[in-house]
Amino acid sequence: MTAIVENLDLYWSGFLTTLALSFWAGLLAFVLGTLLAAFRVSPFPPLQALGTFYVETFRNTPLTVVWFFAVFALPLIDITLPSFFVAGVVALGLYTAAFVCEAVRSGINSVAAGQAEAARAIGLTFTQTLRLVVLPQAFRTVVPPLGNVWIAMVKNSSIGAAFAVTELTAVATRLVNTYPADVIAIFAGSATGYLLITIPSGLLLGVVERRVVVLR
């Protein structure tokens, strides 16, 4: 416990970094994943193919490999990201977007076909139908799976420790080198930080789910 008490400032800094990394990557994943879901249900075959290619590629590629490309491969093609943190946001966001896409697509498919047909009957385009009619209903049905994706992404952010992102796992790894006798307590402290993000997130998502179920 001495290692934890003496380094609470490091744990706090790592906690904030993990929270910020998860938030920005989650925002990127949600926006990109929703766009990809729209591609996959589009009546335009090239967009369908693009969405499918993206999802199958990222969903079947290890996150560590995606992170490696963001940090080391992009500079080779003259795309230099400002920091390892930004590279982490990009890697984690691009990877998670594939799972967000599939969750949102399942919600779109759960909306009755008559809804879209009625929207087209009054003259709405595909984009307008999706934005005004289908997606608002779809999002209500996918709160639980999106919540699972978010929690998995928070835990996946620990890979940042291998790429110079000083989040909770990186803090624990550094402290173990200084306090080798306290390894269990140190990693327990790191795990507590993740739980402080994931458990309140799960509770909040449960509240949101109950609210939208009432509204349906």
Short mmCIF file of N, CA, C and O in Angstrom, two decimals, residues 1-128:
data_model
loop_
_atom_site.label_atom_id
_atom_site.label_comp_id
_atom_site.label_asym_id
_atom_site.label_seq_id
_atom_site.Cartn_x
_atom_site.Cartn_y
_atom_site.Cartn_z
N MET A 1 0.82 -1.21 0.00
CA MET A 1 0.00 0.00 0.00
C MET A 1 0.85 1.26 0.00
O MET A 1 0.40 2.32 -0.43
N THR A 2 2.09 1.14 0.50
CA THR A 2 2.96 2.32 0.53
C THR A 2 3.18 2.88 -0.86
O THR A 2 3.17 4.10 -1.07
N ALA A 3 3.36 1.99 -1.83
CA ALA A 3 3.60 2.43 -3.21
C ALA A 3 2.42 3.22 -3.74
O ALA A 3 2.59 4.20 -4.47
N ILE A 4 1.20 2.82 -3.38
CA ILE A 4 0.01 3.52 -3.87
C ILE A 4 -0.13 4.88 -3.20
O ILE A 4 -0.35 5.90 -3.86
N VAL A 5 0.01 4.90 -1.87
CA VAL A 5 -0.16 6.15 -1.12
C VAL A 5 0.87 7.20 -1.54
O VAL A 5 0.54 8.38 -1.71
N GLU A 6 2.08 6.76 -1.76
CA GLU A 6 3.15 7.71 -2.12
C GLU A 6 3.07 8.18 -3.57
O GLU A 6 3.76 9.13 -3.94
N ASN A 7 2.26 7.52 -4.37
CA ASN A 7 2.19 7.87 -5.79
C ASN A 7 0.76 8.11 -6.26
O ASN A 7 0.42 7.86 -7.41
N LEU A 8 -0.07 8.63 -5.37
CA LEU A 8 -1.45 8.91 -5.74
C LEU A 8 -1.54 9.92 -6.88
O LEU A 8 -2.45 9.86 -7.70
N ASP A 9 -0.57 10.86 -6.92
CA ASP A 9 -0.58 11.85 -7.99
C ASP A 9 -0.36 11.19 -9.36
O ASP A 9 -0.98 11.58 -10.36
N LEU A 10 0.50 10.16 -9.39
CA LEU A 10 0.73 9.44 -10.65
C LEU A 10 -0.50 8.65 -11.06
O LEU A 10 -0.87 8.61 -12.24
N TYR A 11 -1.15 8.03 -10.07
CA TYR A 11 -2.38 7.30 -10.38
C TYR A 11 -3.46 8.25 -10.90
O TYR A 11 -4.19 7.92 -11.84
N TRP A 12 -3.55 9.42 -10.29
CA TRP A 12 -4.56 10.38 -10.72
C TRP A 12 -4.28 10.85 -12.14
O TRP A 12 -5.19 10.96 -12.97
N SER A 13 -3.01 11.12 -12.44
CA SER A 13 -2.64 11.53 -13.79
C SER A 13 -2.94 10.42 -14.79
O SER A 13 -3.47 10.67 -15.88
N GLY A 14 -2.61 9.17 -14.43
CA GLY A 14 -2.91 8.04 -15.31
C GLY A 14 -4.40 7.84 -15.51
O GLY A 14 -4.86 7.52 -16.61
N PHE A 15 -5.17 8.06 -14.44
CA PHE A 15 -6.63 7.93 -14.52
C PHE A 15 -7.20 8.96 -15.49
O PHE A 15 -8.03 8.64 -16.35
N LEU A 16 -6.74 10.21 -15.38
CA LEU A 16 -7.23 11.26 -16.27
C LEU A 16 -6.84 10.99 -17.73
O LEU A 16 -7.61 11.26 -18.64
N THR A 17 -5.62 10.47 -17.92
CA THR A 17 -5.19 10.14 -19.28
C THR A 17 -6.04 9.01 -19.87
O THR A 17 -6.47 9.08 -21.03
N THR A 18 -6.31 7.99 -19.06
CA THR A 18 -7.18 6.89 -19.52
C THR A 18 -8.57 7.40 -19.86
O THR A 18 -9.16 7.04 -20.88
N LEU A 19 -9.11 8.27 -19.00
CA LEU A 19 -10.44 8.82 -19.22
C LEU A 19 -10.48 9.67 -20.49
O LEU A 19 -11.41 9.55 -21.30
N ALA A 20 -9.47 10.52 -20.68
CA ALA A 20 -9.42 11.38 -21.87
C ALA A 20 -9.24 10.55 -23.13
O ALA A 20 -9.89 10.79 -24.15
N LEU A 21 -8.35 9.56 -23.07
CA LEU A 21 -8.12 8.69 -24.23
C LEU A 21 -9.40 7.95 -24.61
O LEU A 21 -9.76 7.88 -25.80
N SER A 22 -10.10 7.44 -23.62
CA SER A 22 -11.35 6.71 -23.88
C SER A 22 -12.43 7.63 -24.42
O SER A 22 -13.18 7.26 -25.34
N PHE A 23 -12.52 8.84 -23.86
CA PHE A 23 -13.57 9.77 -24.30
C PHE A 23 -13.38 10.16 -25.76
O PHE A 23 -14.32 10.06 -26.56
N TRP A 24 -12.19 10.61 -26.11
CA TRP A 24 -11.97 11.09 -27.48
C TRP A 24 -12.01 9.95 -28.49
O TRP A 24 -12.54 10.10 -29.59
N ALA A 25 -11.45 8.80 -28.11
CA ALA A 25 -11.53 7.64 -29.00
C ALA A 25 -12.97 7.17 -29.14
O ALA A 25 -13.41 6.78 -30.24
N GLY A 26 -13.73 7.23 -28.05
CA GLY A 26 -15.14 6.84 -28.11
C GLY A 26 -15.95 7.76 -29.00
O GLY A 26 -16.83 7.31 -29.74
N LEU A 27 -15.66 9.05 -28.93
CA LEU A 27 -16.36 10.02 -29.77
C LEU A 27 -16.04 9.76 -31.25
O LEU A 27 -16.96 9.75 -32.09
N LEU A 28 -14.76 9.55 -31.55
CA LEU A 28 -14.37 9.23 -32.93
C LEU A 28 -15.03 7.94 -33.40
O LEU A 28 -15.56 7.88 -34.53
N ALA A 29 -15.04 6.93 -32.54
CA ALA A 29 -15.62 5.64 -32.91
C ALA A 29 -17.12 5.75 -33.14
O ALA A 29 -17.67 5.13 -34.06
N PHE A 30 -17.81 6.55 -32.33
CA PHE A 30 -19.26 6.68 -32.47
C PHE A 30 -19.62 7.37 -33.79
O PHE A 30 -20.50 6.91 -34.53
N VAL A 31 -18.93 8.47 -34.09
CA VAL A 31 -19.22 9.20 -35.32
C VAL A 31 -18.88 8.36 -36.55
O VAL A 31 -19.70 8.21 -37.47
N LEU A 32 -17.67 7.80 -36.56
CA LEU A 32 -17.24 7.00 -37.71
C LEU A 32 -18.06 5.72 -37.82
O LEU A 32 -18.45 5.31 -38.92
N GLY A 33 -18.35 5.08 -36.69
CA GLY A 33 -19.13 3.85 -36.70
C GLY A 33 -20.54 4.07 -37.23
O GLY A 33 -21.07 3.24 -37.98
N THR A 34 -21.15 5.19 -36.85
CA THR A 34 -22.50 5.51 -37.36
C THR A 34 -22.46 5.74 -38.87
O THR A 34 -23.34 5.29 -39.61
N LEU A 35 -21.42 6.44 -39.34
CA LEU A 35 -21.27 6.68 -40.78
C LEU A 35 -21.08 5.36 -41.52
O LEU A 35 -21.69 5.13 -42.58
N LEU A 36 -20.27 4.48 -40.96
CA LEU A 36 -20.04 3.18 -41.60
C LEU A 36 -21.32 2.34 -41.62
O LEU A 36 -21.59 1.62 -42.60
N ALA A 37 -22.11 2.43 -40.56
CA ALA A 37 -23.39 1.71 -40.53
C ALA A 37 -24.31 2.22 -41.65
O ALA A 37 -25.01 1.44 -42.30
N ALA A 38 -24.29 3.55 -41.86
CA ALA A 38 -25.08 4.12 -42.96
C ALA A 38 -24.58 3.59 -44.31
O ALA A 38 -25.38 3.30 -45.21
N PHE A 39 -23.26 3.46 -44.44
CA PHE A 39 -22.70 2.90 -45.67
C PHE A 39 -23.20 1.47 -45.89
O PHE A 39 -23.57 1.09 -47.01
N ARG A 40 -23.23 0.69 -44.82
CA ARG A 40 -23.56 -0.73 -44.96
C ARG A 40 -25.03 -0.98 -45.31
O ARG A 40 -25.37 -2.02 -45.85
N VAL A 41 -25.89 -0.01 -44.98
CA VAL A 41 -27.30 -0.18 -45.34
C VAL A 41 -27.67 0.69 -46.54
O VAL A 41 -28.83 0.78 -46.92
N SER A 42 -26.67 1.32 -47.13
CA SER A 42 -26.91 2.20 -48.28
C SER A 42 -27.36 1.39 -49.50
O SER A 42 -26.92 0.25 -49.70
N PRO A 43 -28.21 1.98 -50.34
CA PRO A 43 -28.59 1.31 -51.59
C PRO A 43 -27.51 1.41 -52.66
O PRO A 43 -27.66 0.87 -53.76
N PHE A 44 -26.40 2.09 -52.36
CA PHE A 44 -25.32 2.30 -53.32
C PHE A 44 -24.25 1.24 -53.08
O PHE A 44 -23.54 1.27 -52.06
N PRO A 45 -24.08 0.25 -53.96
CA PRO A 45 -23.17 -0.88 -53.73
C PRO A 45 -21.72 -0.51 -53.37
O PRO A 45 -21.14 -1.15 -52.49
N PRO A 46 -21.10 0.51 -54.02
CA PRO A 46 -19.72 0.84 -53.62
C PRO A 46 -19.61 1.24 -52.14
O PRO A 46 -18.62 0.91 -51.48
N LEU A 47 -20.62 1.97 -51.63
CA LEU A 47 -20.59 2.34 -50.21
C LEU A 47 -20.76 1.11 -49.34
O LEU A 47 -20.11 0.98 -48.29
N GLN A 48 -21.63 0.20 -49.75
CA GLN A 48 -21.79 -1.04 -49.00
C GLN A 48 -20.47 -1.81 -48.94
O GLN A 48 -20.07 -2.31 -47.89
N ALA A 49 -19.80 -1.88 -50.07
CA ALA A 49 -18.52 -2.60 -50.14
C ALA A 49 -17.47 -1.94 -49.27
O ALA A 49 -16.70 -2.62 -48.57
N LEU A 50 -17.43 -0.61 -49.28
CA LEU A 50 -16.46 0.13 -48.47
C LEU A 50 -16.70 -0.11 -46.99
O LEU A 50 -15.76 -0.37 -46.22
N GLY A 51 -17.97 -0.03 -46.58
CA GLY A 51 -18.30 -0.26 -45.18
C GLY A 51 -17.95 -1.67 -44.74
O GLY A 51 -17.38 -1.88 -43.66
N THR A 52 -18.28 -2.64 -45.57
CA THR A 52 -17.99 -4.04 -45.25
C THR A 52 -16.49 -4.28 -45.17
O THR A 52 -16.00 -4.97 -44.25
N PHE A 53 -15.75 -3.72 -46.12
CA PHE A 53 -14.28 -3.88 -46.12
C PHE A 53 -13.67 -3.30 -44.85
O PHE A 53 -12.81 -3.93 -44.23
N TYR A 54 -14.12 -2.13 -44.46
CA TYR A 54 -13.58 -1.50 -43.26
C TYR A 54 -13.84 -2.36 -42.03
O TYR A 54 -12.94 -2.64 -41.24
N VAL A 55 -15.10 -2.76 -41.86
CA VAL A 55 -15.47 -3.53 -40.67
C VAL A 55 -14.72 -4.85 -40.60
O VAL A 55 -14.16 -5.21 -39.55
N GLU A 56 -14.68 -5.57 -41.71
CA GLU A 56 -14.02 -6.87 -41.70
C GLU A 56 -12.52 -6.73 -41.47
O GLU A 56 -11.89 -7.58 -40.82
N THR A 57 -11.93 -5.66 -42.01
CA THR A 57 -10.50 -5.46 -41.84
C THR A 57 -10.14 -5.14 -40.39
O THR A 57 -9.28 -5.79 -39.79
N PHE A 58 -10.81 -4.15 -39.82
CA PHE A 58 -10.44 -3.73 -38.47
C PHE A 58 -10.92 -4.71 -37.40
O PHE A 58 -10.25 -4.91 -36.39
N ARG A 59 -12.06 -5.34 -37.63
CA ARG A 59 -12.57 -6.27 -36.62
C ARG A 59 -11.71 -7.52 -36.52
O ARG A 59 -11.68 -8.18 -35.48
N ASN A 60 -11.00 -7.85 -37.59
CA ASN A 60 -10.17 -9.05 -37.61
C ASN A 60 -8.68 -8.75 -37.51
O ASN A 60 -7.85 -9.64 -37.75
N THR A 61 -8.34 -7.52 -37.17
CA THR A 61 -6.95 -7.13 -36.97
C THR A 61 -6.72 -6.86 -35.49
O THR A 61 -7.51 -6.15 -34.87
N PRO A 62 -5.66 -7.40 -34.88
CA PRO A 62 -5.39 -7.11 -33.46
C PRO A 62 -5.22 -5.61 -33.22
O PRO A 62 -4.60 -4.91 -34.03
N LEU A 63 -5.73 -5.14 -32.10
CA LEU A 63 -5.63 -3.71 -31.79
C LEU A 63 -4.18 -3.27 -31.69
O LEU A 63 -3.84 -2.15 -32.07
N THR A 64 -3.32 -4.14 -31.18
CA THR A 64 -1.90 -3.79 -31.07
C THR A 64 -1.31 -3.46 -32.44
O THR A 64 -0.51 -2.54 -32.58
N VAL A 65 -1.72 -4.20 -33.46
CA VAL A 65 -1.22 -3.95 -34.81
C VAL A 65 -1.74 -2.61 -35.33
O VAL A 65 -1.00 -1.83 -35.94
N VAL A 66 -3.01 -2.31 -35.07
CA VAL A 66 -3.58 -1.02 -35.48
C VAL A 66 -2.82 0.11 -34.80
O VAL A 66 -2.47 1.13 -35.43
N TRP A 67 -2.56 -0.05 -33.51
CA TRP A 67 -1.84 0.98 -32.75
C TRP A 67 -0.42 1.14 -33.31
O TRP A 67 0.08 2.27 -33.45
N PHE A 68 0.23 0.03 -33.64
CA PHE A 68 1.58 0.07 -34.21
C PHE A 68 1.60 0.88 -35.50
O PHE A 68 2.49 1.70 -35.73
N PHE A 69 0.61 0.64 -36.38
CA PHE A 69 0.56 1.37 -37.64
C PHE A 69 0.33 2.85 -37.40
O PHE A 69 0.90 3.70 -38.10
N ALA A 70 -0.52 3.20 -36.42
CA ALA A 70 -0.79 4.61 -36.14
C ALA A 70 0.45 5.33 -35.64
O ALA A 70 0.68 6.50 -35.96
N VAL A 71 1.27 4.63 -34.87
CA VAL A 71 2.45 5.26 -34.27
C VAL A 71 3.64 5.25 -35.21
O VAL A 71 4.36 6.25 -35.35
N PHE A 72 3.87 4.13 -35.90
CA PHE A 72 5.11 3.96 -36.66
C PHE A 72 4.94 3.98 -38.17
O PHE A 72 5.86 4.38 -38.89
N ALA A 73 3.79 3.54 -38.69
CA ALA A 73 3.63 3.45 -40.15
C ALA A 73 3.17 4.76 -40.77
O ALA A 73 3.61 5.11 -41.87
N LEU A 74 2.26 5.47 -40.10
CA LEU A 74 1.76 6.72 -40.68
C LEU A 74 2.87 7.73 -40.97
O LEU A 74 2.84 8.39 -42.03
N PRO A 75 3.87 7.90 -40.08
CA PRO A 75 4.96 8.84 -40.42
C PRO A 75 5.72 8.47 -41.69
O PRO A 75 6.29 9.35 -42.36
N LEU A 76 5.71 7.19 -42.06
CA LEU A 76 6.41 6.76 -43.27
C LEU A 76 5.73 7.26 -44.53
O LEU A 76 6.35 7.31 -45.60
N ILE A 77 4.43 7.60 -44.41
CA ILE A 77 3.71 8.16 -45.57
C ILE A 77 3.40 9.64 -45.33
O ILE A 77 2.42 10.17 -45.82
N ASP A 78 4.27 10.27 -44.52
CA ASP A 78 4.20 11.71 -44.25
C ASP A 78 2.93 12.13 -43.53
O ASP A 78 2.45 13.26 -43.70
N ILE A 79 2.39 11.24 -42.71
CA ILE A 79 1.28 11.61 -41.83
C ILE A 79 1.79 11.51 -40.40
O ILE A 79 1.88 10.42 -39.83
N THR A 80 2.18 12.64 -39.84
CA THR A 80 2.76 12.68 -38.51
C THR A 80 1.74 13.23 -37.52
O THR A 80 1.32 14.39 -37.64
N LEU A 81 1.35 12.44 -36.56
CA LEU A 81 0.39 12.87 -35.55
C LEU A 81 1.12 13.65 -34.45
O LEU A 81 2.31 13.40 -34.19
N PRO A 82 0.43 14.59 -33.81
CA PRO A 82 1.11 15.49 -32.85
C PRO A 82 1.76 14.80 -31.67
O PRO A 82 2.74 15.30 -31.13
N SER A 83 1.21 13.67 -31.21
CA SER A 83 1.74 13.02 -30.00
C SER A 83 1.32 11.56 -29.99
O SER A 83 0.48 11.12 -30.78
N PHE A 84 1.93 10.81 -29.06
CA PHE A 84 1.54 9.41 -28.90
C PHE A 84 0.09 9.31 -28.41
O PHE A 84 -0.61 8.35 -28.72
N PHE A 85 -0.34 10.30 -27.64
CA PHE A 85 -1.72 10.30 -27.16
C PHE A 85 -2.70 10.41 -28.33
O PHE A 85 -3.67 9.66 -28.41
N VAL A 86 -2.43 11.33 -29.25
CA VAL A 86 -3.30 11.49 -30.42
C VAL A 86 -3.28 10.23 -31.27
O VAL A 86 -4.32 9.79 -31.78
N ALA A 87 -2.10 9.63 -31.43
CA ALA A 87 -2.00 8.38 -32.18
C ALA A 87 -2.85 7.30 -31.51
O ALA A 87 -3.50 6.49 -32.18
N GLY A 88 -2.86 7.30 -30.17
CA GLY A 88 -3.68 6.34 -29.45
C GLY A 88 -5.16 6.57 -29.67
O GLY A 88 -5.93 5.61 -29.83
N VAL A 89 -5.57 7.83 -29.67
CA VAL A 89 -6.98 8.15 -29.94
C VAL A 89 -7.38 7.67 -31.33
O VAL A 89 -8.44 7.06 -31.51
N VAL A 90 -6.52 7.92 -32.30
CA VAL A 90 -6.81 7.50 -33.68
C VAL A 90 -6.89 5.98 -33.78
O VAL A 90 -7.84 5.42 -34.36
N ALA A 91 -5.90 5.29 -33.22
CA ALA A 91 -5.88 3.82 -33.31
C ALA A 91 -7.07 3.20 -32.60
O ALA A 91 -7.78 2.35 -33.16
N LEU A 92 -7.32 3.64 -31.37
CA LEU A 92 -8.42 3.07 -30.59
C LEU A 92 -9.77 3.43 -31.20
O LEU A 92 -10.69 2.61 -31.23
N GLY A 93 -9.89 4.66 -31.72
CA GLY A 93 -11.14 5.09 -32.34
C GLY A 93 -11.44 4.36 -33.63
O GLY A 93 -12.57 3.91 -33.85
N LEU A 94 -10.42 4.21 -34.48
CA LEU A 94 -10.62 3.51 -35.76
C LEU A 94 -10.97 2.05 -35.52
O LEU A 94 -11.83 1.48 -36.22
N TYR A 95 -10.31 1.43 -34.56
CA TYR A 95 -10.57 0.02 -34.26
C TYR A 95 -11.98 -0.17 -33.70
O TYR A 95 -12.73 -1.03 -34.15
N THR A 96 -12.34 0.66 -32.73
CA THR A 96 -13.64 0.51 -32.07
C THR A 96 -14.79 0.87 -33.00
O THR A 96 -15.91 0.36 -32.85
N ALA A 97 -14.54 1.72 -33.99
CA ALA A 97 -15.59 2.13 -34.93
C ALA A 97 -16.20 0.92 -35.64
O ALA A 97 -17.40 0.92 -35.96
N ALA A 98 -15.41 -0.11 -35.89
CA ALA A 98 -15.93 -1.30 -36.57
C ALA A 98 -17.00 -1.98 -35.71
O ALA A 98 -18.01 -2.46 -36.23
N PHE A 99 -16.81 -1.99 -34.40
CA PHE A 99 -17.77 -2.63 -33.50
C PHE A 99 -18.99 -1.73 -33.28
O PHE A 99 -20.11 -2.22 -33.15
N VAL A 100 -18.76 -0.42 -33.25
CA VAL A 100 -19.89 0.51 -33.17
C VAL A 100 -20.76 0.37 -34.41
O VAL A 100 -22.00 0.36 -34.32
N CYS A 101 -20.13 0.24 -35.56
CA CYS A 101 -20.86 0.09 -36.82
C CYS A 101 -21.81 -1.10 -36.76
O CYS A 101 -22.99 -0.98 -37.11
N GLU A 102 -21.32 -2.22 -36.30
CA GLU A 102 -22.16 -3.42 -36.27
C GLU A 102 -23.29 -3.29 -35.27
O GLU A 102 -24.40 -3.77 -35.50
N ALA A 103 -23.03 -2.62 -34.14
CA ALA A 103 -24.09 -2.40 -33.16
C ALA A 103 -25.18 -1.50 -33.73
O ALA A 103 -26.38 -1.78 -33.60
N VAL A 104 -24.76 -0.40 -34.36
CA VAL A 104 -25.73 0.54 -34.93
C VAL A 104 -26.48 -0.10 -36.10
O VAL A 104 -27.69 0.09 -36.26
N ARG A 105 -25.77 -0.88 -36.90
CA ARG A 105 -26.43 -1.55 -38.03
C ARG A 105 -27.51 -2.51 -37.56
O ARG A 105 -28.58 -2.61 -38.18
N SER A 106 -27.25 -3.19 -36.45
CA SER A 106 -28.27 -4.10 -35.91
C SER A 106 -29.49 -3.31 -35.45
O SER A 106 -30.63 -3.77 -35.60
N GLY A 107 -29.26 -2.09 -34.92
CA GLY A 107 -30.38 -1.24 -34.54
C GLY A 107 -31.17 -0.76 -35.73
O GLY A 107 -32.41 -0.71 -35.71
N ILE A 108 -30.46 -0.42 -36.81
CA ILE A 108 -31.14 0.01 -38.04
C ILE A 108 -32.01 -1.12 -38.59
O ILE A 108 -33.15 -0.90 -39.01
N ASN A 109 -31.46 -2.31 -38.58
CA ASN A 109 -32.20 -3.46 -39.11
C ASN A 109 -33.41 -3.81 -38.25
O ASN A 109 -34.33 -4.50 -38.72
N SER A 110 -33.40 -3.37 -36.99
CA SER A 110 -34.53 -3.68 -36.10
C SER A 110 -35.72 -2.74 -36.31
O SER A 110 -36.81 -3.00 -35.84
N VAL A 111 -35.48 -1.63 -37.01
CA VAL A 111 -36.56 -0.69 -37.29
C VAL A 111 -37.45 -1.26 -38.40
O VAL A 111 -36.95 -1.74 -39.42
N ALA A 112 -38.73 -1.22 -38.19
CA ALA A 112 -39.66 -1.80 -39.17
C ALA A 112 -39.47 -1.19 -40.55
O ALA A 112 -39.31 0.03 -40.68
N ALA A 113 -39.49 -2.04 -41.57
CA ALA A 113 -39.28 -1.57 -42.95
C ALA A 113 -40.34 -0.55 -43.36
O ALA A 113 -40.08 0.34 -44.17
N GLY A 114 -41.53 -0.65 -42.79
CA GLY A 114 -42.59 0.29 -43.12
C GLY A 114 -42.26 1.72 -42.75
O GLY A 114 -42.78 2.66 -43.38
N GLN A 115 -41.40 1.91 -41.76
CA GLN A 115 -40.99 3.25 -41.37
C GLN A 115 -40.25 3.95 -42.51
O GLN A 115 -40.54 5.09 -42.86
N ALA A 116 -39.28 3.23 -43.07
CA ALA A 116 -38.51 3.80 -44.18
C ALA A 116 -39.38 3.97 -45.42
O ALA A 116 -39.26 4.97 -46.16
N GLU A 117 -40.27 3.02 -45.67
CA GLU A 117 -41.14 3.11 -46.84
C GLU A 117 -42.07 4.31 -46.72
O GLU A 117 -42.32 5.02 -47.71
N ALA A 118 -42.58 4.56 -45.52
CA ALA A 118 -43.45 5.73 -45.32
C ALA A 118 -42.68 7.02 -45.52
O ALA A 118 -43.20 7.98 -46.10
N ALA A 119 -41.41 7.04 -45.06
CA ALA A 119 -40.59 8.24 -45.23
C ALA A 119 -40.33 8.51 -46.71
O ALA A 119 -40.41 9.66 -47.17
N ARG A 120 -40.03 7.46 -47.46
CA ARG A 120 -39.79 7.64 -48.90
C ARG A 120 -41.08 8.05 -49.61
O ARG A 120 -41.05 8.79 -50.60
N ALA A 121 -42.22 7.59 -49.11
CA ALA A 121 -43.50 7.91 -49.75
C ALA A 121 -43.83 9.40 -49.66
O ALA A 121 -44.54 9.93 -50.51
N ILE A 122 -43.31 10.05 -48.62
CA ILE A 122 -43.57 11.49 -48.49
C ILE A 122 -42.44 12.33 -49.09
O ILE A 122 -42.38 13.54 -48.90
N GLY A 123 -41.52 11.66 -49.80
CA GLY A 123 -40.51 12.38 -50.56
C GLY A 123 -39.16 12.55 -49.91
O GLY A 123 -38.31 13.28 -50.44
N LEU A 124 -38.92 11.90 -48.77
CA LEU A 124 -37.61 12.02 -48.13
C LEU A 124 -36.57 11.20 -48.88
O LEU A 124 -36.85 10.11 -49.37
N THR A 125 -35.35 11.73 -48.95
CA THR A 125 -34.26 10.98 -49.57
C THR A 125 -33.77 9.91 -48.61
O THR A 125 -34.18 9.86 -47.44
N PHE A 126 -32.85 9.06 -49.09
CA PHE A 126 -32.29 8.02 -48.23
C PHE A 126 -31.61 8.63 -47.02
O PHE A 126 -31.80 8.18 -45.88
N THR A 127 -30.81 9.68 -47.25
CA THR A 127 -30.09 10.33 -46.14
C THR A 127 -31.06 10.93 -45.14
O THR A 127 -30.88 10.81 -43.92
N GLN A 128 -32.08 11.62 -45.63
CA GLN A 128 -33.08 12.21 -44.73
C GLN A 128 -33.84 11.14 -43.96
O GLN A 128 -34.11 11.30 -42.77
#
